[in-house]
Coordinates of C-alpha atoms and ligand atoms in Angstrom, one line a residue:
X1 CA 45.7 26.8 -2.6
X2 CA 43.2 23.9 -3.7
X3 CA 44.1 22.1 -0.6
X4 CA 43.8 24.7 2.0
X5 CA 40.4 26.2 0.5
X6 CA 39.1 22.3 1.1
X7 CA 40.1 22.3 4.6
X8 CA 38.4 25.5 5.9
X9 CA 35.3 24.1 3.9
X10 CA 35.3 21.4 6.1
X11 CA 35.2 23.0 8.8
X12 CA 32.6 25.4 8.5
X13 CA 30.0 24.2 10.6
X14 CA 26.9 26.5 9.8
X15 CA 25.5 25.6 6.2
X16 CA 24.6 29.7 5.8
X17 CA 28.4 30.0 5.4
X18 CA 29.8 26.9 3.7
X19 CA 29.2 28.9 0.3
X20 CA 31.5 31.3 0.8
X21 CA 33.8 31.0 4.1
X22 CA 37.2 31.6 3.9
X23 CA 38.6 31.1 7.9
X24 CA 37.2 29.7 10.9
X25 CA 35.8 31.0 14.2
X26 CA 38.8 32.8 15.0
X27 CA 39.9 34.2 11.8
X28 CA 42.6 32.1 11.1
X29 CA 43.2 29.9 8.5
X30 CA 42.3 26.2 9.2
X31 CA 44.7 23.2 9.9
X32 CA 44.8 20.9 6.7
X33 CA 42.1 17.5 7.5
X34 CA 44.5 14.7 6.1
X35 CA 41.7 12.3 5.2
X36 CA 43.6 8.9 4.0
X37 CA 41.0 7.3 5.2
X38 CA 38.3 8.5 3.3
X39 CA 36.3 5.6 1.4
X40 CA 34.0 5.9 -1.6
X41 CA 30.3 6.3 -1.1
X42 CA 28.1 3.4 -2.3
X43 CA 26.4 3.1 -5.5
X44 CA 23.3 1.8 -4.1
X45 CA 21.3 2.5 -1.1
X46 CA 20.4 -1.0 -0.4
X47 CA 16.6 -1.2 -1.2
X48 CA 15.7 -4.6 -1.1
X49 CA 14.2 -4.4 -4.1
X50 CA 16.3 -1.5 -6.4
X51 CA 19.2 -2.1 -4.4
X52 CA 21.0 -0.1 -7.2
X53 CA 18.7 3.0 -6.6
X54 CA 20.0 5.9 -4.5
X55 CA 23.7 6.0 -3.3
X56 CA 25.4 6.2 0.0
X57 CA 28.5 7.7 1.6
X58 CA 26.1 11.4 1.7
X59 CA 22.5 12.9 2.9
X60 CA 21.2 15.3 0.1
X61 CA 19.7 17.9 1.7
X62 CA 19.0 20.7 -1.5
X63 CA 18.5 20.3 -4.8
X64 CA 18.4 23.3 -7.6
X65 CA 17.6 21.8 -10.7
X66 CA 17.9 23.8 -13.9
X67 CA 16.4 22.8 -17.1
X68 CA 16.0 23.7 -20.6
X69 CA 13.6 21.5 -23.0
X70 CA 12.5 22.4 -26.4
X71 CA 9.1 20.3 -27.3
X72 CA 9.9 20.7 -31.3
X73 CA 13.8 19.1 -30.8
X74 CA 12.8 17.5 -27.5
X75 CA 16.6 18.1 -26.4
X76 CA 17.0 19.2 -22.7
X77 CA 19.5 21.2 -21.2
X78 CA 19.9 20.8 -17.3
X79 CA 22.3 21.9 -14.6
X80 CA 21.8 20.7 -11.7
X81 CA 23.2 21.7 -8.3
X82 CA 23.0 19.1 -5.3
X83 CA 23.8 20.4 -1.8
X84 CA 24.7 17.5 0.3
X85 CA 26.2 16.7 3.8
X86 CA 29.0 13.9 3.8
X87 CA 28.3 11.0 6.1
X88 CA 31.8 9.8 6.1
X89 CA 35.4 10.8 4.6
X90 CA 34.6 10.4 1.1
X91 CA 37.2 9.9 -1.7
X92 CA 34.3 9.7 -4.7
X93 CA 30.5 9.5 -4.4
X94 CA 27.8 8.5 -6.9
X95 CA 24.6 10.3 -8.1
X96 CA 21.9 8.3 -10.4
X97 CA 21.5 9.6 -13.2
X98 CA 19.8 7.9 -16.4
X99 CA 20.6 8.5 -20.1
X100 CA 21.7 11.9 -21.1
X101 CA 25.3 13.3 -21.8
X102 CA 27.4 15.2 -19.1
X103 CA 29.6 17.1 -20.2
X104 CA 30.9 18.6 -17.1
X105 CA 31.1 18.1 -13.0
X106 CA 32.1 20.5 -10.3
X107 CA 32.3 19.8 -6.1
X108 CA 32.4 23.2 -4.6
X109 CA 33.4 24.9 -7.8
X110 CA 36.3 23.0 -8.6
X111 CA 36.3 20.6 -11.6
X112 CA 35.7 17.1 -10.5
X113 CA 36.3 13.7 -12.4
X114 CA 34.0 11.6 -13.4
X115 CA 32.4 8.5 -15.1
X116 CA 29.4 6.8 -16.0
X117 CA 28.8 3.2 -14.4
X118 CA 26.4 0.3 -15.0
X119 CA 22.9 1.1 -15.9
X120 CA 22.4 5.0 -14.0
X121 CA 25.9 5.5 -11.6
X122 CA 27.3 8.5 -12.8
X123 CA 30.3 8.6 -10.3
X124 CA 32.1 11.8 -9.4
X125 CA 35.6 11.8 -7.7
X126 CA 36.4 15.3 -6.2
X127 CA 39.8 17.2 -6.6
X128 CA 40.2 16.2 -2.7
X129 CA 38.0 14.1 -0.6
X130 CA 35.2 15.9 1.4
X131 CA 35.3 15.4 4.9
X132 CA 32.8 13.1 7.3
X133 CA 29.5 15.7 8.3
X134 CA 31.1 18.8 6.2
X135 CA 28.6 20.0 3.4
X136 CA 29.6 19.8 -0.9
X137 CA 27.8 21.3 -3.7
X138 CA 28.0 19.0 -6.8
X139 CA 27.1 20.5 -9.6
X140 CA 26.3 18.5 -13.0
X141 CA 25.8 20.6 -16.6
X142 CA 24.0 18.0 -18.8
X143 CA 22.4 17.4 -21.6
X144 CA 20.3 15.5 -24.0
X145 CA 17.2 13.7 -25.4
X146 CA 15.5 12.1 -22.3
X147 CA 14.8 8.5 -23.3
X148 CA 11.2 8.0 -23.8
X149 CA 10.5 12.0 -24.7
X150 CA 9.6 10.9 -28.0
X151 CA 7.3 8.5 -26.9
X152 CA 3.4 9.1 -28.2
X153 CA 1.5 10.1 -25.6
X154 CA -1.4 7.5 -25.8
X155 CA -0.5 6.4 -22.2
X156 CA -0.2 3.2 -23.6
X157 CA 3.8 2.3 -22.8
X158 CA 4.2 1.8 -19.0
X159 CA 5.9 5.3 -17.7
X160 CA 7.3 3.5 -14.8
X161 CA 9.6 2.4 -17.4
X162 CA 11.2 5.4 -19.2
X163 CA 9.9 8.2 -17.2
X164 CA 9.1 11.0 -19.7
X165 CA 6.4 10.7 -22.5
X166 CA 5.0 13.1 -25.0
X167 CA 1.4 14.4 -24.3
X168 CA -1.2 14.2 -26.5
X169 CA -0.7 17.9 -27.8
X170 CA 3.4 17.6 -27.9
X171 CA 4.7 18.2 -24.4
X172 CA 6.6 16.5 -22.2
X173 CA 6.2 15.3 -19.0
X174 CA 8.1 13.0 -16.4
X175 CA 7.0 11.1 -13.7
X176 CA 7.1 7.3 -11.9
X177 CA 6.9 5.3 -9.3
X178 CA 9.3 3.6 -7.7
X179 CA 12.0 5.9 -9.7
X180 CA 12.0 8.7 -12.1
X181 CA 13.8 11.5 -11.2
X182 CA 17.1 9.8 -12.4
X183 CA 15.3 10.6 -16.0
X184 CA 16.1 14.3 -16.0
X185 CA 18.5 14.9 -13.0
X186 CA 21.5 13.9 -10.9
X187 CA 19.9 12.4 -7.8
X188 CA 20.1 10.3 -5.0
X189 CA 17.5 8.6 -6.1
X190 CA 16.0 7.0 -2.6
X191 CA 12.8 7.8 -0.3
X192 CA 15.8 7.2 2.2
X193 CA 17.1 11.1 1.2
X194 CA 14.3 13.2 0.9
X195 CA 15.6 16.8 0.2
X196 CA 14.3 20.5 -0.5
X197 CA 13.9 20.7 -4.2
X198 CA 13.9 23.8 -6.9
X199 CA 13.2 24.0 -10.4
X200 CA 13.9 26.6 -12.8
X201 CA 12.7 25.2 -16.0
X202 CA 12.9 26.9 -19.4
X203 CA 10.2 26.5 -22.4
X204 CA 10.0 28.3 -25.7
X205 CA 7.5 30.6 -25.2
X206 CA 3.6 29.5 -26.2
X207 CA 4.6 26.8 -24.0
X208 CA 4.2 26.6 -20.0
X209 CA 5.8 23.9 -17.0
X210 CA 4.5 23.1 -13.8
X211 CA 6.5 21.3 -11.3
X212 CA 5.9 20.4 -7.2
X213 CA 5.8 23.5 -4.8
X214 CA 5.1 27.1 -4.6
X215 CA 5.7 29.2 -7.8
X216 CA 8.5 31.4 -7.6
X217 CA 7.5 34.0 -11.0
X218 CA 7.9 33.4 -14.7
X219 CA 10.0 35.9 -16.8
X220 CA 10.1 35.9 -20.6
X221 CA 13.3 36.6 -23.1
X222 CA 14.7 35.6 -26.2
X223 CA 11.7 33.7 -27.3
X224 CA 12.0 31.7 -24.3
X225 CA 9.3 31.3 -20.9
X226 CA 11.3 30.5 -17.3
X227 CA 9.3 30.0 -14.2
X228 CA 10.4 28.5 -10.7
X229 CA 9.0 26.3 -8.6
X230 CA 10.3 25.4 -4.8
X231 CA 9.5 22.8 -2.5
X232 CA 11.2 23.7 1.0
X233 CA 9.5 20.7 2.5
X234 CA 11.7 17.4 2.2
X235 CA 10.6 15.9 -0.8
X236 CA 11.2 11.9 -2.3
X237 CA 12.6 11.7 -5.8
X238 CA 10.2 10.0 -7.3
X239 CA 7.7 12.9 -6.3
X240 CA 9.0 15.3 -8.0
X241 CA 7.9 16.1 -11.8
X242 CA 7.7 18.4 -14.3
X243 CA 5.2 19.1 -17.2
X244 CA 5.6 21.0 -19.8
X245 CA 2.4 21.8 -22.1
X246 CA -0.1 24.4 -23.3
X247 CA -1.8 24.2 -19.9
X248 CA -4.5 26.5 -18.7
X249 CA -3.4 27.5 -15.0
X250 CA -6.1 28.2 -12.2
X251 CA -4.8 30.0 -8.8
X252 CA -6.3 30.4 -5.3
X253 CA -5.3 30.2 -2.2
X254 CA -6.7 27.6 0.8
X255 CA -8.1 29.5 3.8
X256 CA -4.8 28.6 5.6
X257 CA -3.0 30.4 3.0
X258 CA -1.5 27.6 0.8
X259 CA -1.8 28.7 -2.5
X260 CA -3.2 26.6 -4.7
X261 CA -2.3 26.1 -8.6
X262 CA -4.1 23.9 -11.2
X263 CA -2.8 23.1 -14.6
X264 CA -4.7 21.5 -17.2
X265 CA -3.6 20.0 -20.3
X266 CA -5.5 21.1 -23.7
X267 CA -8.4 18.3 -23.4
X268 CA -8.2 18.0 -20.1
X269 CA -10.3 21.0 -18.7
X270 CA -13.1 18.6 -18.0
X271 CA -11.2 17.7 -14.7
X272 CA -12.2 20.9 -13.5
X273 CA -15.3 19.2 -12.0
X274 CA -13.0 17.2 -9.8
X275 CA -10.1 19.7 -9.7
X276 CA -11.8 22.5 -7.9
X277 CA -12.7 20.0 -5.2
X278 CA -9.7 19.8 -4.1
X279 CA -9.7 22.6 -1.3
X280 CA -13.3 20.8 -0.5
X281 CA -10.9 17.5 0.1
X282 CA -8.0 18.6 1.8
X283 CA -10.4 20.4 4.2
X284 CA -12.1 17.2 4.8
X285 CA -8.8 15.3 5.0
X286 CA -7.2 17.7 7.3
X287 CA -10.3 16.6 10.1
X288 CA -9.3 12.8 9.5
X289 CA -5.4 13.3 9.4
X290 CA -4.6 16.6 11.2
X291 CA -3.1 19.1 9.7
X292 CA -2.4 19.4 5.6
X293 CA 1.3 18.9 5.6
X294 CA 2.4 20.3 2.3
X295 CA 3.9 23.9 1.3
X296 CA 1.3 24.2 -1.4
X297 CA -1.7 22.3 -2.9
X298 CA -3.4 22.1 -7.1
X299 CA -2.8 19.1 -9.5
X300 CA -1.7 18.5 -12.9
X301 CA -4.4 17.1 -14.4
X302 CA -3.4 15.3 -18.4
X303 CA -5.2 14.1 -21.1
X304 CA -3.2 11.3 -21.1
X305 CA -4.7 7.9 -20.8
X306 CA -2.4 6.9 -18.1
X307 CA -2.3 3.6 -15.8
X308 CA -2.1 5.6 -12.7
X309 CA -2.6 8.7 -11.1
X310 CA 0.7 9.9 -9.3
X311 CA 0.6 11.8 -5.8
X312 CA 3.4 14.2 -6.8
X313 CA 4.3 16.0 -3.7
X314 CA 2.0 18.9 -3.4
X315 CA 0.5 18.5 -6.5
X316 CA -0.6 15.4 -7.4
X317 CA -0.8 14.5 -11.9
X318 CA -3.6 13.0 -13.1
X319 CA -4.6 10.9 -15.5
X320 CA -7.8 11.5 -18.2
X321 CA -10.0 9.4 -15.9
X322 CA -9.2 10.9 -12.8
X323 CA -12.3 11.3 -11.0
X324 CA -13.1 12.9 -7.1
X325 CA -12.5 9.5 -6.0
X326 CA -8.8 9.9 -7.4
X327 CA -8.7 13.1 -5.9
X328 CA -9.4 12.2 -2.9
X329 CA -7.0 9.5 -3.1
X330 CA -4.0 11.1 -4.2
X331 CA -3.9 13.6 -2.0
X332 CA -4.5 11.7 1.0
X333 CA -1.4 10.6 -0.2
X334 CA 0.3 13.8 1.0
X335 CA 0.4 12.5 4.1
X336 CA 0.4 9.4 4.0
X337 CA 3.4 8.7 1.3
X338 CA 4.4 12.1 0.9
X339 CA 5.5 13.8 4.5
X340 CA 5.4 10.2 6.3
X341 CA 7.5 8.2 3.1
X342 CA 8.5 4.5 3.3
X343 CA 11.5 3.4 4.7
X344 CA 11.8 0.4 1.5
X345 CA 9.4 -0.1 -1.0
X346 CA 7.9 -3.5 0.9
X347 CA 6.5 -0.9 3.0
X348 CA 3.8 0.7 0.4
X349 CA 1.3 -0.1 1.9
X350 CA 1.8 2.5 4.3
X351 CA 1.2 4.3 1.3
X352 CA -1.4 2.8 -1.0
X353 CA -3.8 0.5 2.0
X354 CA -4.5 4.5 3.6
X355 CA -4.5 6.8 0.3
X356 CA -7.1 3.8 -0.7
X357 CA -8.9 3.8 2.9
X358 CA -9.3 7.7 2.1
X359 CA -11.8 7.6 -0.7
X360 CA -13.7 5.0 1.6
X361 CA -13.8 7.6 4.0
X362 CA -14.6 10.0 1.6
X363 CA -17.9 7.8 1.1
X364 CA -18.6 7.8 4.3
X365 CA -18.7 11.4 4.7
X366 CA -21.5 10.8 1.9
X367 CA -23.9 8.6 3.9
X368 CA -22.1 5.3 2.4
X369 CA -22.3 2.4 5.3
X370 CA -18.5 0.7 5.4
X371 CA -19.4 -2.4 7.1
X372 CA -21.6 -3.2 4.7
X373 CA -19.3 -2.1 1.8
X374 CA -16.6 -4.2 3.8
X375 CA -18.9 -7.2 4.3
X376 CA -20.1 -7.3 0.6
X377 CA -16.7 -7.2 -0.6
X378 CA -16.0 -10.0 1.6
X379 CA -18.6 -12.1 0.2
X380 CA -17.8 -11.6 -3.0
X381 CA -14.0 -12.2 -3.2
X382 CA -14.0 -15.1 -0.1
X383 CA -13.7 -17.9 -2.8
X384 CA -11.0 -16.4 -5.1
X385 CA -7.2 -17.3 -3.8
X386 CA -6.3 -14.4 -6.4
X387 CA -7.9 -11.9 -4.7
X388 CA -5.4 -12.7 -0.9
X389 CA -2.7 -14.0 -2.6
X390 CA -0.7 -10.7 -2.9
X391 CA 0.6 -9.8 0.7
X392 CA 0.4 -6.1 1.7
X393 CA 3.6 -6.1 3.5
X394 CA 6.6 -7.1 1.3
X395 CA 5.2 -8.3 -1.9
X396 CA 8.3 -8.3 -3.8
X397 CA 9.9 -6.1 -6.2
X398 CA 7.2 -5.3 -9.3
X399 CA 4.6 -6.2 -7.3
X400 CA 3.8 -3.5 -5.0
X401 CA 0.8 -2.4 -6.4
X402 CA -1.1 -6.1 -6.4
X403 CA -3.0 -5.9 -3.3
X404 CA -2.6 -2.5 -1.9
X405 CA -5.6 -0.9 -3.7
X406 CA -8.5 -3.3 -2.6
X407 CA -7.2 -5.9 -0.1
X408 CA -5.7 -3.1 1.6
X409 CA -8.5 -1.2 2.1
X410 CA -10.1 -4.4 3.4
X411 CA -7.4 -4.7 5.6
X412 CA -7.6 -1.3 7.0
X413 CA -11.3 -1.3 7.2
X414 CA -10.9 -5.0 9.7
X415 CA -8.2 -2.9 11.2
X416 CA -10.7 -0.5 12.3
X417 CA -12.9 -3.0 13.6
X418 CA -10.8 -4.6 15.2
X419 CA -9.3 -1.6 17.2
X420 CA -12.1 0.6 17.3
X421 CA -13.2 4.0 16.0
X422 CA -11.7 6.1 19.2
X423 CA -8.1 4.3 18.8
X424 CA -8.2 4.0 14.6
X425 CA -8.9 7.7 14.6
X426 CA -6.2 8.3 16.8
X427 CA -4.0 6.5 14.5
X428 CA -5.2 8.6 11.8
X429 CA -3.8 11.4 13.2
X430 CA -1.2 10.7 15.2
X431 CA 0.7 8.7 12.9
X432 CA 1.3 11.1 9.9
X433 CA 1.9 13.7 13.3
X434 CA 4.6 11.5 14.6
X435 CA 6.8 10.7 11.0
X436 CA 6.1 14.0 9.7
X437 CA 8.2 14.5 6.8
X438 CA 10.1 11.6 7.5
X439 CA 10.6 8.2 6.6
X440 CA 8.4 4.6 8.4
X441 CA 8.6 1.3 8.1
X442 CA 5.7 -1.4 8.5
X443 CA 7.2 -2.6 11.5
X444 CA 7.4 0.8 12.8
X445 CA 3.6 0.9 12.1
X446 CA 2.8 -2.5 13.4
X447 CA 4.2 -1.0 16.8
X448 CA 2.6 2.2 16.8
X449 CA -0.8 0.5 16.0
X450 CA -0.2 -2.0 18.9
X451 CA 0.8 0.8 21.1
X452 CA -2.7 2.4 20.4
X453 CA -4.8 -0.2 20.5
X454 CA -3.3 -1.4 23.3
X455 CA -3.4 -4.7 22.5
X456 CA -2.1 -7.9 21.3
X457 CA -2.4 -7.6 17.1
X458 CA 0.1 -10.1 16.1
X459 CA -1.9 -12.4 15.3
X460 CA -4.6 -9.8 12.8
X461 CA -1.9 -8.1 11.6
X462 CA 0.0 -11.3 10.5
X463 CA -3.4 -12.3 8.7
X464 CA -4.4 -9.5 7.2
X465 CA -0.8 -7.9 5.8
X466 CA 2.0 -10.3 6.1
X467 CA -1.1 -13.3 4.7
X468 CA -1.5 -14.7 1.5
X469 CA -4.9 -16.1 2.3
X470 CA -7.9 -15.4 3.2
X471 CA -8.0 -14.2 7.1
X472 CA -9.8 -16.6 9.6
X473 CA -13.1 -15.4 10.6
X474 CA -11.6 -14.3 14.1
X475 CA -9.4 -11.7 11.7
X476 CA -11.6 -11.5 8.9
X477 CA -14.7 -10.3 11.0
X478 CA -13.5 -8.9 13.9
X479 CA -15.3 -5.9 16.5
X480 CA -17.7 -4.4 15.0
X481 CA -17.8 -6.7 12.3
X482 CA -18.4 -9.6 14.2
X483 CA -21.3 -11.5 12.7
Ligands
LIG501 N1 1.2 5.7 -6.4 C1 0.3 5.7 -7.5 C2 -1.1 5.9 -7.0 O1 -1.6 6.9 -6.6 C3 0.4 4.6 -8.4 C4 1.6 4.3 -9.2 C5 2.4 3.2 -9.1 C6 2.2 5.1 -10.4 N2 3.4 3.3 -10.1 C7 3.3 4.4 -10.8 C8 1.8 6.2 -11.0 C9 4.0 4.8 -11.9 C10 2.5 6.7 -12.1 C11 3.7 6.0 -12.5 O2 -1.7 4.9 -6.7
ZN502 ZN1 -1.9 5.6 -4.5

């Protein structure tokens, strides 16, 4: 019986009935896939950097994510579903997962084997092997204290590193960059698999979560508050988040009819200056970059004295001293980092030179005259080596964010110059258009860019992104900037 219910799951070929199909087209009972060859999936997806991080052998396409977390014991409870298409015959497949205790595994309802590996692997081996393109559910009951959860929440540890921290009033919430999802569920944990992603997330009642998405209701029982969140949009790991506080929730709705929600954190309700701005920026971001590309819009704003703002997909969390320049910068992120996501983290300045570039733009708008920003900033960094050094393409692993957030605008800035405002603008849109919720590489921009311009830009874009030195005047002043 167990090996004949795997073989019509394999072949099912529309995902609608994968769930719960029991014959084939014609009614009849499916011949039996022998599969010696299947192969284990990888336990890495081969980032250059966090070559560990992510898996291969599958493409998750769904996650429903379950959890439980109690502020006073700070012990979550999570079961996590993943729906996933195999990408070859697989005999066993990994998911990251970080700290906590699994007590159970099922693929496609049947218990499943598994073990934990190395730092994050937790490895799963199915009753029988899953066949090349069919689609699994793996489903992962958990539970635990998240490592870092009982960290203070001064901001003052670096939250790349553990994920979670406590807020300032006793929450909770998790959140990084490169990685962080692997803190509080089963996940291939790669910009490479970008996925739909649901939360149902429980909190005893007095207290209140926020996640990435549209809300989907909150009920009340048994002294406990649950509320849902889904992001149907194809979503990076590392983007998603949860928060769980006293917050103070503001809802509207964009004139598209996005809805909107805001949650601030007790302490934080001074953000509202910049937080209610945000229809104000996406409106203006929307003429620069087409279209807003996200299922639903708001922030998460913390009284945490964080190192970073994060541009959590559709909602972006903010730190105490997020201002309207953050704003502006994090969600310009929603295109560029969120729907168009790197290929490999050498890549982020896809990400961090344009989400930068956006609060110049934002100035602009204001009356502020770029050239002369650009040219001042020129003059004032052209004798420090420290100030070039990092390159914006490939910078090495823990140093991504060295020159993205002033170099890079630089860079971007000379890019316009050089190209000119009818071809940059162009880019502007067209780019985020073309790799819409998808994944880019530099390289993939370099030739876009070239494509646009319609010209030779080896030699700028070698100087100004792939350089560790100041650019030659020809690069470092070019077009419009020409002096
Ligand atoms: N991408 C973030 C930004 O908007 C910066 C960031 C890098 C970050 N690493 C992080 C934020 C870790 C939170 C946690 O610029
Ligand atoms: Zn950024």
């Amino acid at each position: 019986m167990a090996r004949r219910r795997s073989a019509l799951l394999v072949l099912c070929s529309v995902p609608v009935l994968i769930m719960g199909c029991t014959t084939d087209k014609a009614g009849q009972p499916a011949p039996t896939p022998t599969l010696t060859d299947a192969l284990p999936g990888d336990p890495g997806a081969g980032d250059a950097y966090y070559p560990n991080d992510g898996n291969g052998g599958y493409d998750a396409l769904d996650y429903h994510v379950d959890v439980g977390f109690d502020p006073a014991t700070r012990h979550l409870d999570g079961d996590t579903t993943v729906t996933a298409k195999a990408t070859r015959n697989l005999s066993r497949f990994n998911l990251d997962l970080r700290g906590l205790d699994v007590k159970s595994v099922q693929v496609n309802d049947k218990p499943a084997k598994f073990t934990r590996e190395d730092e994050f692997e937790l490895v799963i081996t199915p009753a029988e092997p899953v066949a090349k393109d069919s689609m699994f559910r793996a489903r992962v009951l958990y539970s635990g204290t998240p490592a870092g959860a009982q960290l203070s929440g001064t901001g003052e540890s670096d939250i790349g590193e553990s994920g979670w921290q406590k807020s300032a009033s006793g929450g909770a919430y998790v959140l990084g960059e490169p990685h962080s999802a692997a803190y509080w569920y089963p996940v291939n944990e790669t910009p490479l698999d970008k996925a739909a992603f649901n939360l149902t997330a429980r909190v005893p009642d007095g207290w209140s979560a926020i996640s990435n998405g549209r809300e989907e209701g909150t009920t009340s029982a048994d002294g406990w508050t649950t509320s849902a969140w889904s992001e149907p949009n194809p979503v990076a790991s590392y983007l998603t988040t949860l928060a769980i506080d006293k917050f103070t929730f503001e809802r509207s709705t964009l004139p598209g009819g996005v809805p909107v929600v805001d949650a601030y954190a007790p302490g934080a309700e001074a953000r509202r200056a910049a937080g209610s701005q945000v229809p104000a920026v996406l409106a203006f971001l929307a003429t620069k970059f087409g279209p807003y590309p996200q299922s639903a819009a708001g922030g998460i704003y913390l009284d945490e004295n964080l190192h970073f703002s994060l541009e959590t997909q559709t909602r972006p969390t903010y730190a105490r001293w997020a201002d309207i320049s953050t704003v502006v910068h994090e969600n310009a992120h929603q295109w560029f980092g969120d729907s168009v996501s790197v290929k490999s983290w050498a890549d982020i300045c896809l990400n961090e030179c344009f989400a930068s570039y956006a609060q110049w733009l934002w100035a602009e708008k204001d009356g502020s005259d770029l050239n002369d920003r650009f040219l001042r900033a020129v003059e004032k960094y052209k004798n420090s080596k420290d100030f070039w050094a990092p390159p914006l393409y490939d910078m090495g692993p823990g140093q991504e964010f060295e020159g993205v957030y002033d170099k890079g605008i630089l860079a971007v800035h000379a890019l316009r110059a050089k190209i000119g405002d009818e071809a940059f603008n162009r880019v502007l849109k067209e780019w985020p258009a073309k790799y819409r919720h998808s994944n880019a590489s530099w390289s993939d921009f370099e030739e876009f860019v070239t494509a646009v311009a319609g010209q030779d830009l080896r030699s700028f874009l070698d100087a100004w992104f792939r350089g560790t030195t100041i650019p030659g005047d020809a690069d470092l002043f070019p077009g419009t900037l020409r002096r």
